[in-house]
Amino acid sequence: QKEVEQDPGPLSVPEGAIVSLNCTYSNSAFQYFMWYRQYSRKGPELLMYTYSSGNKEDGRFTAQVDKSSKYISLFIRDSQPSDSATYLCASSRIQGAQKLVFGQGTRLTINP
Amino acid sequence: KAGVTQTPRYLIKTRGQQVTLSCSPISGHRSVSWYQQTPGQGLQFLFEYFSETQRNKGNFPGRFSGRQFSNSRSEMNVSTLELGDSALYLCASSPRGDAYNEQFFGPGTRLTVL
């Protein structure tokens, strides 16, 4: 079993829709949770980062972590065609925090 | 400020050969991590270097090795290449590498093993 599980999709939604992306993790020692976006032929770029449980909002993006259920979510409001990319969730422990464990990635397409 | 650079961007090798990939971190960043990305396994952590010392290591065979120089530049080497080593190899740098620092990824080196 992978430590971080993510549905690879693909996911296709119309422009303007609310997108919900989800991951589950199994390692209770994970304390840092991130969402990366990766465009084709590019390296991943950090979208959101949270420490422990809670919500974090940045513009159209909201990240949620529920440590009791080991569930990580990313919501995208008013989705745009430019949001079309692969979204990767990642987690890490406090010890060795730079060792990120990634989910498989979800390929998202926003249709105009 | 220049981003993380990786060279070469594309590489074709044959089975049994060895390869060296290079990563130049963002100026001032001292932690460099390497990841392998494949369609089947996704992004997997290879190792992390900080101040020329390997600090963390993933679950890869000993054919995969790396090093970091005093200027924080890093190289990774894969010996006795196998077909399954075909992947995008990503390098990421972060300022200090203590607790969590944002990792900035380079564009990757796409390695094809024939």
Coordinates of N, CA, C and O in Angstrom, one line a residue, chain A residues 34-110:
Chain A
M34 N 1.1 19.1 1.3 CA 1.3 20.1 0.2 C 0.5 19.7 -1.0 O 0.2 18.5 -1.2
W35 N 0.2 20.7 -1.8 CA -0.4 20.4 -3.1 C 0.5 21.1 -4.1 O 0.9 22.3 -4.0
Y36 N 0.9 20.3 -5.1 CA 1.7 20.8 -6.2 C 0.9 20.7 -7.5 O 0.1 19.9 -7.7
R37 N 1.3 21.6 -8.4 CA 0.7 21.6 -9.7 C 1.8 21.4 -10.7 O 2.9 22.0 -10.6
Q38 N 1.6 20.5 -11.7 CA 2.6 20.3 -12.7 C 2.0 20.4 -14.1 O 1.1 19.6 -14.4
Y39 N 2.5 21.3 -14.8 CA 2.1 21.4 -16.2 C 3.0 20.5 -17.1 O 4.1 20.1 -16.6
S40 N 2.5 20.2 -18.2 CA 3.2 19.2 -19.1 C 4.6 19.7 -19.4 O 4.8 20.9 -19.7
R41 N 5.6 18.8 -19.2 CA 7.0 19.1 -19.5 C 7.6 20.2 -18.6 O 8.6 20.9 -18.9
K42 N 7.0 20.3 -17.4 CA 7.5 21.2 -16.4 C 7.7 20.5 -15.1 O 7.1 19.4 -14.9
G43 N 8.5 21.1 -14.2 CA 8.6 20.5 -12.8 C 7.4 21.0 -12.0 O 6.7 21.9 -12.3
P44 N 7.1 20.2 -10.9 CA 6.0 20.6 -10.0 C 6.3 22.0 -9.4 O 7.4 22.3 -9.1
E45 N 5.2 22.7 -9.2 CA 5.3 24.0 -8.4 C 4.3 24.0 -7.3 O 3.2 23.4 -7.4
L46 N 4.8 24.5 -6.1 CA 4.0 24.4 -4.9 C 2.8 25.4 -5.0 O 2.9 26.5 -5.3
L47 N 1.6 24.8 -4.7 CA 0.4 25.6 -4.7 C 0.0 26.0 -3.3 O -0.2 27.2 -3.0
M48 N -0.1 25.0 -2.4 CA -0.5 25.2 -1.0 C 0.3 24.3 -0.1 O 0.7 23.2 -0.5
Y49 N 0.5 24.8 1.1 CA 1.2 24.0 2.1 C 0.5 24.2 3.5 O 0.2 25.4 3.8
T50 N 0.2 23.1 4.2 CA -0.4 23.3 5.5 C 0.4 22.4 6.5 O 1.0 21.4 6.1
Y51 N 0.4 22.9 7.7 CA 1.0 22.1 8.8 C 0.0 21.5 9.7 O -0.9 22.3 10.1
S52 N 0.0 20.2 9.9 CA -1.0 19.6 10.7 C -2.4 19.7 10.2 O -2.6 19.8 9.0
S53 N -3.4 19.8 11.0 CA -4.8 19.8 10.5 C -5.2 21.3 10.2 O -4.6 22.2 10.7
G54 N -6.3 21.4 9.5 CA -6.9 22.7 9.3 C -7.1 23.1 7.8 O -6.9 22.3 6.9
N55 N -7.6 24.3 7.7 CA -7.9 24.8 6.3 C -6.9 25.9 6.0 O -6.4 26.6 6.9
K56 N -6.6 26.1 4.7 CA -5.8 27.2 4.3 C -6.4 27.7 2.9 O -6.7 26.9 2.1
E57 N -6.5 29.0 2.8 CA -7.1 29.5 1.6 C -6.2 30.5 0.9 O -5.5 31.3 1.6
D58 N -6.1 30.4 -0.4 CA -5.3 31.3 -1.2 C -6.0 31.6 -2.5 O -5.9 30.8 -3.4
G59 N -6.6 32.7 -2.5 CA -7.4 33.1 -3.7 C -8.4 32.0 -4.0 O -9.3 31.8 -3.2
R60 N -8.4 31.4 -5.2 CA -9.4 30.4 -5.6 C -9.1 29.1 -5.0 O -9.9 28.1 -5.2
F61 N -8.0 28.9 -4.3 CA -7.6 27.6 -3.9 C -7.8 27.5 -2.3 O -7.5 28.4 -1.6
T62 N -8.3 26.3 -1.9 CA -8.5 26.0 -0.5 C -8.0 24.6 -0.2 O -8.4 23.7 -0.9
A63 N -7.1 24.5 0.7 CA -6.5 23.2 1.1 C -7.1 22.8 2.5 O -7.2 23.7 3.3
Q64 N -7.4 21.6 2.6 CA -8.0 21.1 3.9 C -7.2 19.8 4.3 O -6.9 18.9 3.4
V65 N -6.9 19.7 5.6 CA -6.3 18.5 6.1 C -7.2 18.0 7.3 O -7.4 18.8 8.2
D66 N -7.6 16.8 7.3 CA -8.3 16.2 8.4 C -7.4 15.0 8.9 O -7.5 13.9 8.3
K67 N -6.7 15.2 9.9 CA -5.8 14.2 10.4 C -6.5 13.0 11.1 O -6.0 11.9 11.1
S68 N -7.7 13.3 11.5 CA -8.5 12.2 12.2 C -8.8 11.1 11.1 O -8.8 9.9 11.4
S69 N -9.1 11.5 9.9 CA -9.5 10.6 8.9 C -8.3 10.4 7.9 O -8.5 9.6 6.9
K70 N -7.2 11.1 8.1 CA -6.1 11.0 7.2 C -6.5 11.4 5.7 O -6.2 10.6 4.8
Y71 N -7.1 12.5 5.6 CA -7.7 12.9 4.4 C -7.2 14.3 4.0 O -7.2 15.2 4.9
I72 N -6.7 14.5 2.8 CA -6.2 15.8 2.3 C -7.1 16.2 1.1 O -7.3 15.4 0.2
S73 N -7.5 17.4 1.0 CA -8.3 17.9 0.0 C -7.8 19.2 -0.6 O -7.2 20.0 0.1
L74 N -8.1 19.5 -1.9 CA -7.8 20.7 -2.5 C -9.1 21.1 -3.3 O -9.6 20.3 -4.1
F75 N -9.6 22.3 -3.0 CA -10.7 22.8 -3.8 C -10.3 24.0 -4.6 O -9.5 24.8 -4.2
I76 N -10.8 24.0 -5.9 CA -10.5 25.1 -6.8 C -11.8 25.7 -7.2 O -12.7 25.0 -7.7
R77 N -12.0 27.0 -6.8 CA -13.3 27.6 -7.2 C -13.1 28.4 -8.5 O -12.0 28.7 -8.9
D78 N -14.2 28.6 -9.2 CA -14.2 29.3 -10.5 C -13.1 28.8 -11.4 O -12.2 29.6 -11.8
S79 N -13.1 27.5 -11.6 CA -12.0 26.9 -12.4 C -11.8 27.5 -13.8 O -12.8 27.9 -14.4
Q80 N -10.6 27.6 -14.2 CA -10.2 28.3 -15.5 C -9.5 27.2 -16.3 O -8.8 26.3 -15.8
P81 N -9.5 27.4 -17.6 CA -8.8 26.5 -18.5 C -7.3 26.4 -18.2 O -6.6 25.4 -18.3
S82 N -6.8 27.5 -17.6 CA -5.3 27.6 -17.3 C -5.0 26.7 -16.0 O -3.9 26.5 -15.7
D83 N -6.1 26.3 -15.4 CA -5.9 25.3 -14.2 C -5.7 23.9 -14.7 O -5.4 23.0 -13.9
S84 N -5.8 23.7 -16.0 CA -5.6 22.3 -16.5 C -4.2 21.9 -16.3 O -3.3 22.5 -16.8
A85 N -4.0 20.8 -15.5 CA -2.6 20.4 -15.2 C -2.8 19.1 -14.4 O -3.9 18.6 -14.1
T86 N -1.7 18.5 -14.0 CA -1.7 17.4 -13.0 C -1.5 18.0 -11.6 O -0.5 18.8 -11.4
Y87 N -2.3 17.6 -10.7 CA -2.2 18.0 -9.3 C -1.7 16.9 -8.4 O -2.3 15.8 -8.5
L88 N -0.7 17.2 -7.7 CA -0.1 16.2 -6.8 C -0.2 16.6 -5.4 O 0.2 17.7 -5.0
C89 N -0.6 15.7 -4.6 CA -0.6 15.9 -3.1 C 0.7 15.3 -2.6 O 1.3 14.3 -3.2
A90 N 1.2 15.8 -1.5 CA 2.5 15.3 -1.0 C 2.4 15.5 0.6 O 1.8 16.4 1.1
S91 N 3.1 14.6 1.2 CA 3.2 14.7 2.7 C 4.6 14.5 3.2 O 5.4 13.8 2.4
S92 N 5.0 14.9 4.3 CA 6.3 14.6 4.9 C 6.2 14.7 6.4 O 5.3 15.2 7.0
R93 N 7.2 14.0 7.0 CA 7.3 14.0 8.5 C 8.1 15.2 8.9 O 8.7 15.9 8.2
I94 N 8.1 15.5 10.2 CA 8.9 16.5 10.8 C 10.4 16.2 10.7 O 11.2 17.0 10.2
Q95 N 10.7 14.9 11.0 CA 12.1 14.4 10.9 C 12.2 14.1 9.4 O 11.5 13.3 8.9
G96 N 13.2 14.7 8.7 CA 13.4 14.4 7.3 C 12.3 15.1 6.5 O 11.7 14.5 5.6
A97 N 12.0 16.3 6.9 CA 10.9 17.0 6.2 C 11.0 17.2 4.7 O 10.0 17.4 4.1
Q98 N 12.2 17.2 4.3 CA 12.4 17.4 2.8 C 12.1 16.1 2.0 O 12.1 16.2 0.8
K99 N 11.9 15.0 2.7 CA 11.6 13.8 2.0 C 10.1 13.7 1.7 O 9.4 13.3 2.6
L100 N 9.7 14.2 0.6 CA 8.3 14.3 0.3 C 7.8 13.0 -0.2 O 8.4 12.3 -1.1
V101 N 6.6 12.5 0.2 CA 6.0 11.4 -0.3 C 4.8 11.8 -1.1 O 3.9 12.5 -0.6
F102 N 4.8 11.5 -2.4 CA 3.8 12.1 -3.3 C 2.7 11.0 -3.6 O 2.9 9.8 -3.6
G103 N 1.5 11.6 -3.9 CA 0.4 10.8 -4.4 C 0.7 10.6 -5.9 O 1.6 11.2 -6.5
Q104 N -0.1 9.8 -6.6 CA 0.1 9.5 -8.0 C -0.1 10.7 -8.9 O 0.4 10.7 -10.0
G105 N -0.9 11.7 -8.4 CA -1.2 12.8 -9.3 C -2.6 12.6 -10.0 O -2.9 11.5 -10.4
T106 N -3.4 13.7 -10.0 CA -4.6 13.7 -10.7 C -4.6 14.6 -11.9 O -4.2 15.8 -11.8
R107 N -4.8 14.1 -13.1 CA -4.8 14.9 -14.3 C -6.2 15.6 -14.4 O -7.2 15.0 -14.6
L108 N -6.1 16.9 -14.4 CA -7.4 17.8 -14.5 C -7.4 18.5 -15.8 O -6.4 19.2 -16.1
T109 N -8.6 18.5 -16.4 CA -8.8 19.3 -17.6 C -10.0 20.2 -17.3 O -11.1 19.7 -16.9
I110 N -9.9 21.5 -17.6 CA -11.0 22.4 -17.5 C -11.4 22.8 -18.9 O -10.6 23.4 -19.6

